[in-house]
Amino acid sequence: MKRRNATKKEPMLLGWRFLTVCGVILFAFVALFARAAWIQVVSPDRLRMEGDLRSLRTAVSSTTRGMIMDRNGEELAVSVPVQAVWADPKQIHEEQSLRKEQAWQALAEVLGVPRETLRARVQDPKRRFVYLQRQVTPAVAEYIRRLRLPGVHLRPEERRFYPTGEINAHLVGMTNIDGSGIEGIERAFNEWLTAQPGERRVRKDRTGRVVEDLGVVSEGREANHIQLTIDQRVQALAYRSLKRASEFHRATSASLVMLDVKTGEVLAMVNTPSFNPNNRGQYQSFRARNRAVTDTYEPGSTLKPLIVVSALENGIIRADSIIDTNPGWVRLGGKRVSDTRNLGAISVETVLQRSSNMGMVRMALQETPEQLLDTLYRFGLGIDSGMGLVGESTGMVPQRRRWSDIEKATLSFGYGVTVTPLQLAQAYAVLANGGVRYPLTIVKRSQPPVGEQVIPRQHADDVLKMMESVIGPGGTARQAAIPGYRVAGKTGTSRKAIAGGYGSDYVGVFAGMAPVSNPRLAMVVVINEPQGDQYYGGQVAAPVFAEVMSGALQLLNIRPDAATEEQFQLAGQEAKRGPHT
């Protein structure tokens, strides 16, 4: 009886268990179905976003910064491929690569960094990216690649290289480690030289392989090259000569600017001291200043030809006038203005030839301040050159409500006004070009420029002829003479202003142009604070002018205008015979 009851209960127990299992399965199925429906229908975006975060990447195309070249296509700044060494601290800790002491020591030695410093950079396992060193050479990159250190990787980048080194350092400038211009042309035209990398959206698998290309995010833009007006042959000649003179006279600094008077193009612009832009470890900010456009000086007697033009234009004198400088001195406002000796009654040409302060004072006192200043502005003084160079100064042309006689007098021989070497070179280019002023440029133009007649041609030509006598036997710049060429110019020596007056330091200047018969080049040389007994412009700056101008005239194949026909024939015969006859 008991066995029969047990038999009846077993099927009931089995049925209950079966139903429970089926219920659980059904519940799980319903839950899975509900979850799938929730994910796919109600809220699919979150997981899709999570998946995209793990697989979608933006691939950036490589770019190269534009080149900077001289007028003849010689490279002044180029980009070379290098590598950056970076590390993934999380991967390093996961794979315990820090235990590879020998490999880390080798990495530290090739990078020139203490091993402890490298290990300190990768100590934080939460970080995923840290630079170990930027811009390593391909040889070093290959060595690091062979170390096979887990978590240490390489990525391509580029480094700026300057083939001409310190010669063009101030003008061309340099970039920072990320390739952005921070000095010179590199900074002034940074946007033009910089390429815009293109971006594409891609999907990658866990190993980094591209499995799907999803299209272009943004189009790239190629970098632009810049061709400067600089002639590297003249630039190198100018830098060598200026550096030698600066060191010989122990000058604080020096600058040289050469212009093509027919186009307004800058053919050379150099300064000392300079620096090597390829060696960032020796970079010093005071060496990086392009003093030819940033530093201003009182031009001294180099301003006198411009004042003579003003006197001619306003009818104060004629080209053949005689100026009475007796007794060789005058007292104005309690201050004495004088020449080194009494020159008596002299011509306007002699005023410039002998650099007579008294002669300039006689002319300037008959003009109004407005007439004097208007002339200076038309020559380009006190205004921006428009070249867009970094840190360019406009100089200072004084503006006063009332002018005393002594203020007009000192202005006539170059005190009380400041100019940059570039501005002074432009003023002399105007004189050389018959009174036509061309806009200055450092970038090669595609179209010829349009000049503006700022002073009458006759007055410019008259003053140019007067300035030729400054180079002659009786002038103050005999050392600026160039065999075979007619040269015109003017020396200038000014004392440097200090608080309360003028100190004992000088600035020696020479500005000139050649050849006089058909002027092509204008140049200014400034030697700042020369030490020793020689500090006059005719002693420290004129020899540099002669050396550089002579070389430039020959390099540019400009015909000598002071040689006789017989000398030309002899030169032609020697050229035909050759060097071995």
XYZ file of C-alpha atoms in Angstrom:
581
model
C 0.000 0.000 0.000
C 2.836 2.310 0.839
C 4.701 1.441 -2.418
C 1.658 2.332 -4.468
C 1.418 5.814 -2.880
C 5.107 6.516 -3.524
C 4.669 5.643 -7.173
C 1.884 8.172 -7.499
C 3.967 10.998 -5.925
C 7.039 10.531 -8.213
C 5.295 11.626 -11.447
C 3.893 14.637 -9.645
C 7.393 15.641 -8.403
C 8.911 15.224 -11.858
C 6.187 17.367 -13.407
C 6.805 20.170 -10.948
C 10.539 20.250 -11.668
C 9.973 20.231 -15.395
C 7.646 23.167 -15.145
C 10.128 25.087 -12.965
C 12.969 24.575 -15.467
C 10.757 25.561 -18.348
C 9.679 28.635 -16.464
C 13.261 29.650 -15.768
C 14.215 29.119 -19.411
C 11.211 31.061 -20.560
C 11.986 33.872 -18.147
C 15.622 33.990 -19.334
C 14.479 34.005 -22.939
C 12.021 36.819 -22.233
C 14.692 38.772 -20.368
C 17.185 38.304 -23.203
C 14.561 39.269 -25.744
C 13.593 42.341 -23.716
C 17.238 43.352 -23.305
C 17.923 42.873 -27.015
C 14.829 44.865 -27.860
C 15.916 47.608 -25.452
C 19.402 47.743 -26.936
C 18.370 47.535 -30.595
C 15.111 49.441 -30.608
C 14.734 51.658 -27.574
C 18.349 52.698 -26.752
C 20.874 51.609 -29.399
C 23.050 54.754 -29.320
C 25.074 54.154 -26.170
C 26.553 50.801 -27.183
C 27.076 52.055 -30.699
C 29.001 54.949 -29.213
C 31.013 52.572 -27.021
C 31.895 50.504 -30.047
C 32.876 53.544 -32.046
C 35.116 54.779 -29.259
C 37.026 51.520 -29.467
C 37.244 51.233 -33.231
C 36.797 54.613 -34.962
C 39.934 56.642 -35.530
C 40.873 59.795 -37.442
C 43.827 59.220 -39.760
C 45.830 62.398 -40.382
C 47.905 62.712 -43.551
C 51.541 63.736 -43.233
C 52.524 67.284 -44.204
C 55.758 69.109 -44.938
C 56.454 72.777 -44.215
C 57.209 74.932 -47.239
C 60.766 75.777 -48.237
C 62.387 79.213 -48.079
C 64.683 80.002 -51.000
C 66.784 82.910 -52.210
C 66.128 84.709 -55.484
C 68.118 82.085 -57.424
C 66.361 79.083 -55.875
C 69.036 78.206 -53.312
C 67.474 76.591 -50.252
C 67.635 78.606 -47.048
C 65.197 76.550 -44.940
C 64.047 72.972 -45.556
C 62.258 70.269 -43.573
C 63.909 66.880 -43.039
C 62.175 63.699 -41.761
C 62.978 62.641 -38.187
C 61.316 60.521 -35.494
C 59.825 61.183 -32.074
C 60.294 58.595 -29.323
C 57.220 58.137 -27.133
C 56.027 55.671 -24.534
C 52.772 54.125 -23.314
C 53.221 53.818 -19.507
C 50.162 51.577 -19.149
C 51.506 49.070 -21.680
C 54.956 49.225 -20.096
C 53.546 48.305 -16.678
C 51.230 45.621 -18.050
C 54.080 43.862 -19.824
C 56.554 44.643 -17.039
C 59.127 45.888 -19.538
C 60.773 48.008 -16.834
C 62.469 44.820 -15.693
C 64.542 44.828 -18.875
C 67.317 46.769 -17.251
C 69.835 46.310 -20.045
C 67.465 47.511 -22.769
C 66.444 50.594 -20.753
C 70.093 51.406 -20.106
C 70.795 51.195 -23.842
C 67.802 53.473 -24.542
C 69.015 56.002 -21.989
C 72.519 56.049 -23.449
C 71.405 56.536 -27.057
C 69.052 59.359 -26.020
C 71.642 60.944 -23.762
C 69.237 60.956 -20.819
C 69.821 59.347 -17.382
C 67.981 56.036 -17.013
C 66.312 57.223 -13.810
C 64.852 60.187 -15.702
C 63.354 57.910 -18.353
C 61.892 55.555 -15.775
C 60.395 58.491 -13.866
C 58.540 59.609 -16.976
C 56.751 56.251 -17.338
C 56.001 55.561 -13.648
C 52.316 56.543 -13.848
C 50.432 53.485 -15.247
C 47.315 55.596 -15.870
C 49.011 57.615 -18.605
C 48.877 56.411 -22.200
C 51.259 58.821 -23.917
C 54.489 60.577 -22.940
C 57.350 61.862 -25.067
C 60.776 60.463 -24.283
C 62.598 62.591 -26.894
C 61.672 64.610 -29.965
C 63.359 64.856 -33.347
C 65.849 62.000 -33.164
C 67.828 61.104 -36.273
C 66.856 58.113 -38.462
C 69.935 56.213 -37.238
C 68.954 56.619 -33.580
C 65.348 55.711 -34.415
C 66.485 52.480 -36.078
C 68.604 51.584 -33.040
C 65.606 52.139 -30.739
C 63.398 50.067 -33.025
C 65.801 47.132 -32.699
C 65.678 47.304 -28.885
C 62.051 46.096 -29.134
C 61.051 47.580 -25.793
C 57.319 46.983 -25.170
C 55.511 50.277 -24.761
C 58.233 52.359 -26.458
C 57.225 53.561 -29.910
C 58.294 55.872 -32.744
C 56.237 58.363 -34.688
C 57.316 60.347 -37.762
C 57.754 64.111 -37.592
C 59.951 66.697 -39.275
C 62.737 69.026 -38.259
C 63.642 72.368 -39.816
C 67.163 72.598 -41.203
C 68.948 75.804 -42.236
C 71.790 75.093 -44.711
C 73.288 78.605 -44.456
C 73.410 78.644 -40.652
C 74.203 81.970 -39.020
C 74.459 83.908 -42.302
C 70.676 84.146 -42.711
C 69.670 83.460 -39.119
C 68.190 86.906 -38.401
C 66.316 87.147 -41.672
C 65.038 83.587 -42.153
C 64.500 83.015 -38.429
C 63.612 79.618 -36.983
C 60.738 77.390 -35.851
C 59.997 75.812 -32.498
C 60.058 72.069 -31.913
C 56.462 71.769 -33.136
C 57.270 73.423 -36.469
C 55.719 76.857 -35.862
C 57.735 79.940 -36.785
C 59.054 81.957 -33.844
C 61.546 84.301 -35.541
C 62.132 86.055 -38.873
C 60.464 84.994 -42.119
C 59.441 81.715 -40.477
C 57.229 83.674 -38.089
C 56.102 86.490 -40.382
C 54.889 84.023 -43.047
C 54.091 81.100 -40.745
C 50.559 80.531 -42.051
C 51.735 80.643 -45.673
C 54.495 78.096 -45.030
C 52.358 75.737 -42.939
C 50.439 72.906 -44.609
C 46.959 71.870 -43.476
C 46.891 68.078 -42.937
C 43.969 66.151 -44.381
C 41.817 63.959 -42.117
C 40.008 60.674 -42.914
C 37.660 58.691 -40.680
C 38.583 54.990 -40.502
C 37.674 51.935 -38.454
C 40.486 49.855 -36.970
C 40.602 46.456 -35.308
C 42.326 45.773 -32.008
C 45.697 45.306 -33.720
C 45.518 48.721 -35.372
C 44.746 47.561 -38.911
C 42.295 49.623 -40.974
C 39.223 47.509 -41.710
C 36.946 50.222 -43.082
C 37.480 53.633 -44.688
C 34.564 55.882 -43.762
C 35.525 58.901 -45.887
C 37.132 62.341 -45.740
C 36.664 64.512 -42.661
C 38.576 67.544 -43.983
C 40.632 68.213 -47.073
C 44.332 68.898 -46.685
C 46.177 71.943 -48.025
C 49.689 71.855 -49.401
C 52.289 74.197 -47.930
C 53.534 77.120 -49.988
C 57.166 77.857 -50.713
C 58.634 81.362 -50.368
C 61.251 82.815 -52.687
C 63.031 85.769 -51.146
C 64.712 88.643 -52.941
C 67.987 87.859 -51.139
C 70.953 86.885 -53.293
C 72.740 84.304 -51.162
C 76.097 85.018 -52.818
C 75.909 88.690 -51.814
C 74.447 87.775 -48.428
C 77.374 85.497 -47.595
C 79.908 88.095 -48.761
C 78.201 90.796 -46.685
C 78.076 88.662 -43.544
C 81.740 87.674 -43.710
C 82.885 91.255 -44.213
C 80.598 92.676 -41.516
C 81.570 90.004 -38.984
C 85.270 90.574 -39.611
C 84.922 94.346 -39.160
C 82.733 93.938 -36.082
C 85.292 91.679 -34.422
C 88.226 93.869 -35.443
C 86.666 97.013 -33.972
C 85.138 95.088 -31.041
C 81.735 96.560 -31.834
C 78.663 95.732 -29.772
C 76.709 94.986 -32.941
C 76.638 95.799 -36.644
C 74.116 95.785 -39.496
C 74.213 95.932 -43.282
C 71.377 96.392 -45.785
C 71.675 96.375 -49.579
C 68.805 97.327 -51.912
C 68.197 97.141 -55.637
C 67.315 100.778 -56.334
C 65.358 99.899 -59.504
C 62.913 97.519 -57.786
C 63.050 98.090 -54.018
C 64.156 94.481 -53.472
C 66.379 93.652 -50.512
C 69.478 91.892 -51.864
C 71.279 91.482 -48.530
C 70.385 91.989 -44.876
C 72.853 90.810 -42.232
C 73.664 91.514 -38.592
C 76.210 90.659 -35.954
C 76.261 89.022 -33.487
C 74.418 86.093 -35.029
C 73.477 82.553 -33.986
C 73.188 79.086 -35.497
C 69.468 78.195 -35.831
C 70.381 74.511 -36.199
C 71.742 74.456 -32.628
C 68.879 75.372 -30.327
C 71.008 74.715 -27.256
C 73.002 77.894 -27.938
C 69.982 80.086 -28.701
C 70.021 83.492 -26.983
C 67.271 86.023 -27.567
C 69.562 89.054 -27.864
C 71.379 87.355 -30.765
C 68.142 86.635 -32.621
C 67.088 90.264 -33.111
C 67.134 91.458 -36.718
C 68.830 94.756 -35.860
C 68.571 96.034 -39.432
C 64.836 96.585 -38.879
C 64.394 96.625 -35.098
C 67.207 98.906 -33.841
C 67.163 102.646 -34.444
C 70.048 105.117 -34.445
C 70.543 108.808 -34.879
C 71.915 108.868 -38.447
C 74.340 111.737 -37.940
C 75.811 113.248 -41.094
C 74.216 110.599 -43.348
C 71.040 112.696 -43.041
C 72.688 115.766 -44.589
C 72.014 114.872 -48.272
C 68.292 114.668 -47.469
C 68.351 118.134 -45.881
C 70.159 119.506 -48.935
C 67.351 118.088 -51.110
C 64.830 119.882 -48.911
C 66.731 123.171 -49.265
C 66.890 122.771 -53.065
C 63.212 121.921 -53.320
C 62.108 124.873 -51.192
C 64.262 127.382 -53.050
C 66.617 128.072 -50.146
C 69.672 127.267 -52.296
C 70.605 126.244 -55.825
C 72.996 123.462 -56.753
C 75.731 126.027 -57.484
C 75.093 128.227 -54.418
C 77.868 129.358 -52.094
C 77.308 128.942 -48.375
C 79.093 131.297 -45.963
C 80.191 129.240 -42.930
C 82.242 132.013 -41.308
C 83.444 132.147 -38.572
C 83.156 128.351 -38.399
C 80.910 128.306 -35.352
C 77.660 129.710 -34.015
C 75.932 129.721 -30.648
C 72.247 128.815 -30.664
C 70.149 128.605 -27.518
C 73.233 128.653 -25.356
C 74.853 125.759 -27.220
C 77.762 125.910 -29.632
C 77.596 124.418 -33.132
C 80.860 124.327 -35.070
C 83.011 122.697 -37.722
C 86.442 121.248 -37.014
C 87.830 124.448 -38.578
C 86.570 127.519 -40.357
C 85.860 126.538 -43.974
C 84.753 130.039 -45.038
C 82.552 130.460 -48.094
C 82.103 127.049 -49.695
C 79.869 125.418 -52.309
C 76.986 123.096 -51.424
C 79.054 120.211 -52.777
C 81.871 121.090 -50.396
C 79.398 121.221 -47.517
C 78.686 117.524 -48.135
C 82.258 116.656 -49.076
C 83.700 118.133 -45.868
C 80.562 117.320 -43.819
C 80.193 120.923 -42.658
C 77.749 121.344 -39.774
C 77.828 125.109 -40.210
C 76.818 124.825 -43.847
C 73.843 122.620 -42.909
C 72.782 125.005 -40.147
C 72.783 127.961 -42.557
C 70.375 126.067 -44.821
C 68.139 124.543 -42.129
C 67.524 127.837 -40.296
C 65.978 129.282 -43.477
C 63.430 126.444 -43.697
C 60.317 125.812 -41.664
C 60.125 122.642 -39.550
C 57.204 121.487 -41.698
C 59.334 121.667 -44.836
C 62.133 119.653 -43.238
C 59.835 116.961 -41.839
C 57.834 116.647 -45.045
C 61.017 115.832 -46.941
C 62.046 113.196 -44.408
C 58.649 111.505 -44.583
C 58.758 111.382 -48.382
C 62.102 109.605 -48.177
C 60.441 106.936 -46.007
C 61.700 107.990 -42.576
C 59.318 107.651 -39.644
C 56.994 105.233 -41.475
C 56.724 101.464 -41.737
C 58.420 99.840 -44.722
C 55.476 97.501 -45.314
C 57.633 94.360 -45.527
C 55.956 92.767 -42.505
C 59.144 91.668 -40.760
C 58.937 90.761 -37.082
C 59.705 93.610 -34.676
C 60.197 96.252 -37.357
C 60.538 99.778 -35.967
C 59.304 102.939 -37.657
C 61.996 105.097 -36.121
C 61.196 108.558 -34.780
C 60.769 111.845 -36.601
C 60.176 114.551 -33.961
C 56.850 116.353 -33.791
C 56.805 119.621 -31.834
C 54.492 122.585 -31.606
C 57.405 124.965 -31.311
C 60.883 124.512 -32.716
C 63.896 126.368 -31.431
C 66.822 127.241 -33.690
C 69.059 124.711 -31.970
C 66.507 121.937 -32.575
C 66.353 122.722 -36.279
C 70.137 123.006 -36.388
C 70.776 119.607 -34.773
C 68.167 118.001 -37.006
C 70.075 119.231 -40.070
C 73.114 117.138 -39.160
C 71.262 114.032 -38.006
C 70.483 114.431 -34.310
C 67.029 114.346 -32.730
C 65.742 111.865 -35.320
C 66.152 108.064 -35.311
C 66.073 105.660 -38.230
C 66.635 101.968 -38.861
C 69.388 100.852 -41.259
C 66.630 99.683 -43.624
C 64.954 103.116 -43.673
C 68.244 104.870 -44.343
C 68.998 102.451 -47.182
C 65.590 103.206 -48.710
C 66.225 106.957 -48.503
C 69.532 106.570 -50.359
C 67.841 104.305 -52.921
C 65.409 107.156 -53.616
C 68.339 109.530 -54.221
C 70.006 106.984 -56.494
C 66.847 106.352 -58.464
C 66.155 109.930 -59.506
C 63.699 110.632 -56.688
C 61.486 107.577 -57.327
C 60.574 105.526 -54.268
C 59.653 101.886 -54.763
C 57.877 99.871 -52.047
C 60.399 97.651 -50.306
C 60.027 93.881 -50.421
C 61.805 90.831 -49.086
C 59.622 88.393 -51.079
C 60.169 87.997 -54.821
C 57.451 89.761 -56.782
C 55.656 88.244 -59.751
C 54.958 91.671 -61.291
C 57.253 94.705 -61.619
C 56.543 97.323 -58.922
C 55.108 100.773 -59.474
C 57.263 103.583 -58.105
C 56.297 107.009 -56.854
C 58.140 110.222 -57.700
C 58.613 111.677 -54.220
C 61.225 114.360 -54.982
C 62.110 116.137 -58.252
C 64.563 114.173 -60.368
C 66.823 117.173 -60.931
C 67.360 117.669 -57.215
C 68.098 113.970 -56.660
C 70.618 113.951 -59.514
C 72.293 117.129 -58.262
C 72.759 115.735 -54.745
C 73.980 112.401 -56.135
C 76.764 114.198 -58.006
C 77.668 116.160 -54.874
C 77.891 112.935 -52.879
C 80.373 111.486 -55.355
C 82.909 114.047 -54.141
C 82.697 112.546 -50.616
C 84.560 109.489 -51.966
C 87.187 111.632 -53.685
C 90.565 112.891 -52.412
C 89.107 115.746 -50.356
C 86.183 113.796 -48.931
C 85.587 111.964 -45.672
C 85.100 108.496 -47.216
C 88.157 107.782 -49.318
C 88.151 104.185 -48.066
C 84.781 103.618 -49.743
C 86.273 104.004 -53.243
C 85.982 101.007 -55.607
C 88.453 100.666 -58.511
C 86.664 100.881 -61.846
C 83.389 102.227 -60.450
C 82.032 105.650 -59.601
C 80.692 105.631 -56.061
C 78.621 108.194 -54.151
C 77.897 108.186 -50.444
C 78.070 109.896 -47.090
C 79.723 109.106 -43.809
C 78.055 109.575 -40.441
C 79.331 109.453 -36.875
C 76.917 110.060 -34.026
C 77.295 109.878 -30.275
C 74.806 107.643 -28.489
C 72.205 109.332 -26.362
C 72.069 108.577 -22.649
C 69.982 109.988 -19.819
C 70.588 113.721 -19.679
C 72.652 114.045 -22.867
C 75.151 112.076 -24.927
C 77.706 109.525 -23.771
C 81.126 108.474 -24.988
C 79.930 105.645 -27.273
C 79.649 106.202 -31.018
C 77.824 104.786 -34.010
C 79.799 104.743 -37.262
C 77.692 104.765 -40.435
C 78.298 104.802 -44.147
C 75.536 104.974 -46.761
C 76.190 104.972 -50.473
C 75.255 103.830 -53.963
C 76.970 102.655 -57.146
C 77.626 102.969 -60.024
C 76.890 106.706 -60.168
C 76.398 106.797 -63.951
C 73.457 104.375 -63.653
C 72.867 103.535 -59.977
C 71.833 99.947 -59.312
C 72.662 99.293 -55.670
C 72.264 101.267 -52.438
C 73.807 100.088 -49.197
C 74.040 101.118 -45.546
C 76.632 99.851 -43.050
C 76.190 100.551 -39.323
C 78.917 99.728 -36.781
C 77.492 100.166 -33.279
C 79.820 101.188 -30.444
C 83.229 100.427 -31.978
C 86.015 100.339 -29.409
C 89.450 101.846 -29.768
C 90.756 104.924 -31.558
C 88.795 104.345 -34.790
C 85.101 105.110 -34.556
C 84.338 107.482 -37.452
C 82.030 106.160 -40.155
C 84.718 106.710 -42.787
C 87.101 104.502 -40.785
C 84.915 101.624 -39.564
C 81.970 101.415 -41.987
C 83.332 102.699 -45.314
C 85.831 99.801 -45.805
C 83.017 97.272 -45.332
C 80.955 99.146 -47.906
C 83.808 99.064 -50.430
C 84.448 95.339 -49.995
C 80.823 94.251 -50.165
C 79.761 96.670 -52.894
C 82.740 95.717 -55.057
C 81.911 92.026 -54.764
C 78.204 92.583 -55.408
C 78.827 94.671 -58.537
C 80.967 91.886 -59.950
C 78.617 89.071 -58.918
C 75.680 90.870 -60.521
C 77.758 91.568 -63.650
C 77.298 95.346 -63.508
C 79.540 97.145 -65.965
C 82.251 99.399 -64.480
C 81.595 103.054 -65.254
C 84.941 104.574 -64.210
C 87.185 102.411 -66.366
C 88.509 103.796 -69.637
C 87.830 102.172 -72.997
C 91.464 101.113 -73.126
C 91.054 99.282 -69.811
C 87.994 97.500 -71.146
C 89.929 96.351 -74.214
C 92.807 95.101 -72.080
C 90.393 93.232 -69.824
C 88.744 91.645 -72.868
C 92.101 90.550 -74.298
C 93.099 88.990 -70.961
C 89.815 87.131 -70.801
C 90.367 85.721 -74.299
C 93.935 84.617 -73.518
C 92.746 82.759 -70.435
C 94.495 82.201 -67.102
C 97.294 79.933 -68.432
C 98.776 82.186 -71.124
